[in-house]
Short mmCIF file of C-alpha atoms and ligand atoms in Angstrom, two decimals:
data_model
loop_
_atom_site.label_atom_id
_atom_site.label_comp_id
_atom_site.label_asym_id
_atom_site.label_seq_id
_atom_site.Cartn_x
_atom_site.Cartn_y
_atom_site.Cartn_z
CA UNK V 57 -21.80 -63.61 -133.80
CA UNK V 58 -23.30 -66.76 -135.34
CA UNK V 59 -25.16 -69.34 -133.30
CA UNK V 60 -22.22 -71.69 -133.52
CA UNK V 61 -19.47 -69.11 -132.89
CA UNK V 62 -20.93 -67.91 -129.60
CA UNK V 63 -20.79 -71.16 -127.73
CA UNK V 64 -17.45 -71.97 -129.21
CA UNK V 65 -15.88 -68.69 -128.08
CA UNK V 66 -17.31 -69.42 -124.57
CA UNK V 67 -15.83 -72.93 -124.64
CA UNK V 68 -12.47 -71.72 -125.91
CA UNK V 69 -12.39 -68.97 -123.17
CA UNK V 70 -13.15 -71.52 -120.56
CA UNK V 71 -10.51 -73.91 -121.80
CA UNK V 72 -7.93 -71.13 -121.92
CA UNK V 73 -9.01 -70.13 -118.32
CA UNK V 74 -10.11 -66.55 -119.26
CA UNK V 75 -13.26 -66.38 -117.06
CA UNK V 76 -13.44 -62.55 -117.05
CA UNK V 77 -13.35 -62.30 -120.79
CA UNK V 78 -16.12 -65.01 -121.02
CA UNK V 79 -18.15 -62.85 -118.70
CA UNK V 80 -17.43 -59.62 -120.59
CA UNK V 81 -17.52 -60.73 -124.27
CA UNK V 82 -21.37 -59.84 -124.76
CA UNK V 83 -20.99 -56.39 -123.44
CA UNK V 84 -17.70 -55.55 -125.02
CA UNK V 85 -19.03 -56.88 -128.26
CA UNK V 86 -22.18 -54.64 -127.94
CA UNK V 87 -19.86 -51.61 -127.13
CA UNK V 88 -17.70 -52.39 -130.18
CA UNK V 89 -20.75 -52.45 -132.51
CA UNK V 90 -22.11 -49.14 -130.83
CA UNK V 91 -18.84 -47.22 -131.24
CA UNK V 92 -17.70 -48.83 -134.53
CA UNK V 93 -14.54 -50.05 -132.99
CA UNK V 94 -11.90 -51.76 -135.19
CA UNK V 95 -11.20 -55.55 -134.56
CA UNK V 96 -8.02 -54.62 -132.69
CA UNK V 97 -9.78 -52.10 -130.62
CA UNK V 98 -12.34 -54.82 -129.64
CA UNK V 99 -9.65 -57.39 -128.91
CA UNK V 100 -7.68 -54.79 -126.78
CA UNK V 101 -10.76 -53.91 -124.69
CA UNK V 102 -11.71 -57.58 -124.20
CA UNK V 103 -8.15 -58.63 -123.15
CA UNK V 104 -8.11 -55.60 -120.82
CA UNK V 105 -11.04 -57.05 -118.87
CA UNK V 106 -9.02 -60.20 -117.92
CA UNK V 107 -5.79 -58.44 -117.36
CA UNK V 108 -7.50 -56.05 -115.00
CA UNK V 109 -9.25 -58.78 -113.07
CA UNK V 110 -6.00 -60.71 -112.64
CA UNK V 111 -4.29 -57.58 -111.52
CA UNK V 112 -6.86 -56.90 -108.89
CA UNK V 113 -6.72 -60.40 -107.78
CA UNK V 114 -2.93 -60.33 -107.45
CA UNK V 115 -3.09 -57.11 -105.46
CA UNK V 116 -5.69 -58.58 -103.15
CA UNK V 117 -3.67 -61.66 -102.52
CA UNK V 118 -0.34 -59.99 -102.01
CA UNK V 119 -2.05 -57.40 -99.64
CA UNK V 120 -3.30 -60.34 -97.61
CA UNK V 121 0.01 -61.99 -97.41
CA UNK V 122 1.79 -58.88 -96.42
CA UNK V 123 -0.15 -58.81 -93.13
CA UNK V 124 -0.24 -55.10 -92.88
CA UNK V 125 -1.72 -54.04 -89.48
CA UNK V 126 -3.72 -51.30 -91.20
CA UNK V 127 -3.89 -49.77 -94.75
CA UNK V 128 -2.23 -46.42 -95.28
CA UNK V 129 -1.43 -44.68 -98.44
CA UNK V 130 1.05 -42.01 -99.40
CA UNK V 131 -1.85 -39.67 -100.41
CA UNK V 132 -3.12 -39.93 -96.69
CA UNK V 133 0.23 -38.64 -95.50
CA UNK V 134 0.14 -34.89 -94.62
CA UNK V 135 3.58 -33.69 -95.51
CA UNK V 136 2.83 -30.14 -94.23
CA UNK V 137 2.36 -31.53 -90.69
CA UNK V 138 5.80 -33.13 -90.76
CA UNK V 139 8.40 -30.57 -92.31
CA UNK V 140 11.19 -32.68 -91.08
CA UNK V 141 10.35 -35.10 -93.89
CA UNK V 142 11.42 -34.25 -97.50
CA UNK V 143 8.37 -35.18 -99.71
CA UNK V 144 10.66 -35.35 -102.62
CA UNK V 145 12.77 -37.89 -100.87
CA UNK V 146 9.62 -40.11 -100.06
CA UNK V 147 8.39 -39.69 -103.58
CA UNK V 148 11.76 -40.85 -104.80
CA UNK V 149 11.36 -43.88 -102.55
CA UNK V 150 7.88 -44.40 -104.02
CA UNK V 151 9.58 -45.02 -107.45
CA UNK V 152 10.72 -48.36 -105.78
CA UNK V 153 14.13 -47.94 -107.31
CA UNK V 154 15.38 -49.01 -103.88
CA UNK V 155 13.78 -52.42 -104.28
CA UNK V 156 15.17 -52.95 -107.67
CA UNK V 157 18.62 -52.23 -106.15
CA UNK V 158 18.04 -54.41 -103.08
CA UNK V 159 18.65 -51.35 -100.88
CA UNK V 160 17.22 -50.81 -97.40
CA UNK V 161 15.18 -47.96 -95.95
CA UNK V 162 15.28 -46.95 -92.27
CA UNK V 163 12.73 -44.56 -90.76
CA UNK V 164 14.02 -43.19 -87.41
CA UNK V 165 12.09 -40.93 -84.98
CA UNK V 166 9.94 -40.72 -81.88
CA UNK V 167 6.55 -42.41 -81.68
CA UNK V 168 3.59 -41.17 -83.74
CA UNK V 169 5.60 -39.28 -86.42
CA UNK V 170 4.37 -41.64 -89.28
CA UNK V 171 7.19 -44.23 -89.51
CA UNK V 172 4.79 -47.13 -89.78
CA UNK V 173 2.42 -45.16 -92.00
CA UNK V 174 5.13 -44.46 -94.47
CA UNK V 175 6.50 -48.01 -94.40
CA UNK V 176 3.03 -49.37 -95.11
CA UNK V 177 2.31 -46.91 -97.80
CA UNK V 178 5.57 -47.87 -99.53
CA UNK V 179 4.65 -51.54 -99.04
CA UNK V 180 1.25 -50.95 -100.73
CA UNK V 181 2.86 -49.17 -103.70
CA UNK V 182 5.23 -52.10 -104.11
CA UNK V 183 2.29 -54.57 -104.20
CA UNK V 184 0.59 -52.42 -106.92
CA UNK V 185 3.80 -53.18 -108.83
CA UNK V 186 3.54 -56.88 -108.34
CA UNK V 187 6.33 -56.90 -105.70
CA UNK V 188 5.76 -59.33 -102.69
CA UNK V 189 5.82 -57.69 -99.18
CA UNK V 190 5.91 -58.99 -95.62
CA UNK V 191 5.19 -56.83 -92.74
CA UNK V 192 6.20 -57.87 -89.13
CA UNK V 193 7.03 -56.14 -85.93
CA UNK V 194 10.35 -56.81 -84.29
CA UNK V 195 8.65 -58.46 -81.32
CA UNK V 196 6.53 -60.88 -83.52
CA UNK V 197 9.44 -61.66 -85.67
CA UNK V 198 11.82 -62.55 -82.85
CA UNK V 199 9.02 -64.45 -81.02
CA UNK V 200 8.64 -66.49 -84.23
CA UNK V 201 12.40 -66.98 -84.60
CA UNK V 202 12.65 -68.19 -81.06
CA UNK V 203 9.90 -70.75 -81.49
CA UNK V 204 11.45 -71.85 -84.79
CA UNK V 205 14.90 -72.36 -83.27
CA UNK V 206 13.45 -74.51 -80.51
CA UNK V 207 11.63 -76.62 -83.16
CA UNK V 208 14.66 -76.90 -85.28
CA UNK V 209 13.26 -75.07 -88.22
CA UNK V 210 15.10 -71.66 -87.89
CA UNK V 211 16.95 -72.25 -91.23
CA UNK V 212 13.63 -72.96 -92.98
CA UNK V 213 11.96 -69.72 -91.46
CA UNK V 214 14.93 -67.47 -92.50
CA UNK V 215 14.60 -68.86 -96.02
CA UNK V 216 10.89 -68.00 -95.97
CA UNK V 217 11.74 -64.55 -94.77
CA UNK V 218 14.06 -64.03 -97.77
CA UNK V 219 11.27 -64.71 -100.12
CA UNK V 220 9.33 -61.54 -100.13
CA UNK V 221 11.25 -58.79 -102.19
CA UNK V 222 10.42 -56.31 -99.49
CA UNK V 223 10.45 -57.14 -95.72
CA UNK V 224 9.12 -54.50 -93.32
CA UNK V 225 10.48 -54.78 -89.80
CA UNK V 226 8.50 -52.38 -87.44
CA UNK V 227 9.30 -50.91 -84.13
CA UNK V 228 12.89 -51.99 -83.50
CA UNK V 229 14.25 -50.52 -80.26
CA UNK V 230 11.13 -50.49 -77.99
CA UNK V 231 12.60 -53.47 -76.18
CA UNK V 232 16.16 -54.56 -75.35
CA UNK V 233 17.28 -57.53 -77.35
CA UNK V 234 19.31 -60.37 -75.82
CA UNK V 235 22.29 -62.00 -77.61
CA UNK V 236 20.16 -64.82 -79.29
CA UNK V 237 17.69 -62.14 -80.73
CA UNK V 238 20.70 -60.17 -82.05
CA UNK V 239 21.93 -63.35 -83.76
CA UNK V 240 18.61 -64.00 -85.34
CA UNK V 241 18.57 -60.49 -86.71
CA UNK V 242 22.16 -60.67 -87.90
CA UNK V 243 21.35 -63.83 -89.82
CA UNK V 244 18.24 -62.55 -91.32
CA UNK V 245 19.99 -59.18 -92.40
CA UNK V 246 22.98 -61.10 -93.63
CA UNK V 247 20.89 -63.33 -95.85
CA UNK V 248 18.81 -60.57 -97.38
CA UNK V 249 21.91 -58.34 -97.73
CA UNK V 250 21.81 -56.80 -101.21
CA UNK V 251 19.36 -59.27 -102.39
CA UNK V 252 16.11 -58.20 -100.87
CA UNK V 253 15.13 -54.86 -99.39
CA UNK V 254 14.27 -54.19 -95.78
CA UNK V 255 12.31 -51.29 -94.50
CA UNK V 256 13.02 -50.87 -90.77
CA UNK V 257 11.60 -48.47 -88.41
CA UNK V 258 13.02 -47.54 -84.96
CA UNK V 259 12.52 -44.89 -82.28
CA UNK V 260 16.23 -45.10 -81.61
CA UNK V 261 19.07 -43.19 -83.44
CA UNK V 262 22.00 -45.25 -84.58
CA UNK V 263 23.88 -43.96 -81.65
CA UNK V 264 21.35 -45.59 -79.32
CA UNK V 265 21.51 -48.97 -81.04
CA UNK V 266 24.06 -50.11 -78.45
CA UNK V 267 21.24 -49.75 -75.85
CA UNK V 268 18.97 -52.06 -77.75
CA UNK V 269 21.53 -54.81 -78.11
CA UNK V 270 23.34 -56.49 -75.30
CA UNK V 271 26.08 -57.44 -77.78
CA UNK V 272 27.86 -54.44 -79.23
CA UNK V 273 29.84 -56.30 -81.81
CA UNK V 274 26.68 -57.93 -83.19
CA UNK V 275 24.85 -54.56 -83.12
CA UNK V 276 27.65 -52.97 -85.24
CA UNK V 277 27.60 -55.92 -87.63
CA UNK V 278 23.76 -55.65 -88.07
CA UNK V 279 24.09 -51.90 -88.70
CA UNK V 280 26.98 -52.35 -91.04
CA UNK V 281 25.01 -54.58 -93.28
CA UNK V 282 21.73 -52.72 -92.86
CA UNK V 283 23.28 -49.39 -93.81
CA UNK V 284 25.65 -50.20 -96.46
CA UNK V 285 23.02 -49.76 -99.32
CA UNK V 286 20.43 -47.67 -97.58
CA UNK V 287 18.48 -44.60 -97.23
CA UNK V 288 17.80 -43.02 -93.75
CA UNK V 289 14.80 -40.90 -93.11
CA UNK V 290 15.23 -39.11 -89.83
CA UNK V 291 11.84 -37.82 -88.64
CA UNK V 292 12.54 -35.31 -85.90
CA UNK V 293 8.91 -34.10 -85.55
CA UNK V 294 5.96 -34.00 -83.42
CA UNK V 295 3.59 -36.94 -82.90
CA UNK V 296 0.56 -36.96 -85.23
CA UNK V 297 -1.28 -39.03 -82.65
CA UNK V 298 -0.84 -36.24 -80.08
CA UNK V 299 -2.16 -33.59 -82.45
CA UNK V 300 -5.78 -33.86 -81.33
CA UNK V 301 -4.68 -34.24 -77.73
CA UNK V 302 -2.49 -31.13 -78.00
CA UNK V 303 -5.54 -29.10 -79.25
CA UNK V 304 -7.51 -30.40 -76.27
CA UNK V 305 -4.91 -29.19 -73.85
CA UNK V 306 -3.67 -32.45 -72.54
CA UNK V 307 -0.37 -32.29 -74.40
CA UNK V 308 2.10 -31.70 -71.64
CA UNK V 309 1.57 -34.92 -69.88
CA UNK V 310 1.56 -37.00 -73.08
CA UNK V 311 4.66 -35.35 -74.42
CA UNK V 312 6.37 -36.29 -71.22
CA UNK V 313 5.51 -39.94 -71.82
CA UNK V 314 6.62 -39.71 -75.39
CA UNK V 315 9.97 -38.47 -74.40
CA UNK V 316 10.41 -41.43 -72.08
CA UNK V 317 9.40 -43.96 -74.94
P1 ADP I 498 5.01 -44.23 -85.72
O1 ADP I 498 5.08 -45.49 -86.44
O2 ADP I 498 6.09 -43.38 -86.15
O3 ADP I 498 4.78 -44.33 -84.24
P2 ADP I 498 2.42 -44.02 -87.14
O4 ADP I 498 2.86 -44.27 -88.53
O5 ADP I 498 1.77 -45.28 -86.51
O6 ADP I 498 3.65 -43.54 -86.21
O7 ADP I 498 1.36 -42.86 -86.98
C1 ADP I 498 0.40 -42.76 -85.91
C2 ADP I 498 -0.95 -42.36 -86.59
O8 ADP I 498 -0.83 -41.07 -87.08
C3 ADP I 498 -1.18 -43.27 -87.65
O9 ADP I 498 -2.63 -43.40 -87.78
C4 ADP I 498 -0.82 -42.57 -88.92
O10 ADP I 498 -1.55 -42.74 -90.10
C5 ADP I 498 -1.11 -41.09 -88.53
N1 ADP I 498 0.02 -40.13 -89.02
C6 ADP I 498 1.27 -39.84 -88.52
N2 ADP I 498 1.82 -39.01 -89.28
C7 ADP I 498 0.92 -38.54 -90.07
C8 ADP I 498 0.84 -37.48 -91.17
N3 ADP I 498 1.93 -36.65 -91.40
N4 ADP I 498 -0.23 -37.32 -91.95
C9 ADP I 498 -1.31 -38.09 -91.77
N5 ADP I 498 -1.37 -39.12 -90.87
C10 ADP I 498 -0.31 -39.31 -89.95
MG1 MG I 499 5.01 -47.32 -85.65
#
């Protein structure tokens, strides 16, 4: 590059807000000379540095906004431990067509079988495909909505909760929900209905949802909307958390606790 061209390229890249290209142009130009790249190959490689950097930034930002309690991937999931789960069905979900269609996914099963793990893993795949995700537990969600209702900003919060294309609501059913909580959930599910996907996890089967909600009519209305366009994954397996404990012989006591949960 001539003496004039180099500072001009740098200043153009700065003005066009392409900092990664500005950083990499020297090394990519050297590589191009070394490997005798065509002009197009050079341009392709240089553009790729900027696009990759932006992608990584976007993934990092979306992951932060998602508020996952921990990071888990599908590769970390041991399907052989949980034969109740169809790996094909989970891989199908990982194609994210359910998000494209605004469908919901429900993971049902006892504690420790991997419901939260799979929900987060799907969330992380979604983020890799530039899809916005928000993770919350039922308890945190309802606490927040109760506070919002008191401060007269429930509507605004519901709007905010409709923004992420995938909303993960973890741990439905560990506590009974009063009428007001049921109304909040009904509003949320109705607003997102066929627009934005929800992944919901629960330790209760649908038949037991009546026990979660004080109001049976609302429970039925929520389920109706959630299930209309949905996939249910029933995990009737053993707790992965208890695996080590089982090996150590303290299984019986914990298994009893699990049954009660
Ligand atoms: P749940 O939400 O059903 O109570 P989690 O998803 O929180 O269970 O799983 C409990 C722990 O066990 C997590 O650390 C999770 O990563 C791990 N785990 C559960 N099932 C599996 C599995 N089949 N393969 C690998 N790790 C698993
Ligand atoms: Mg869980």
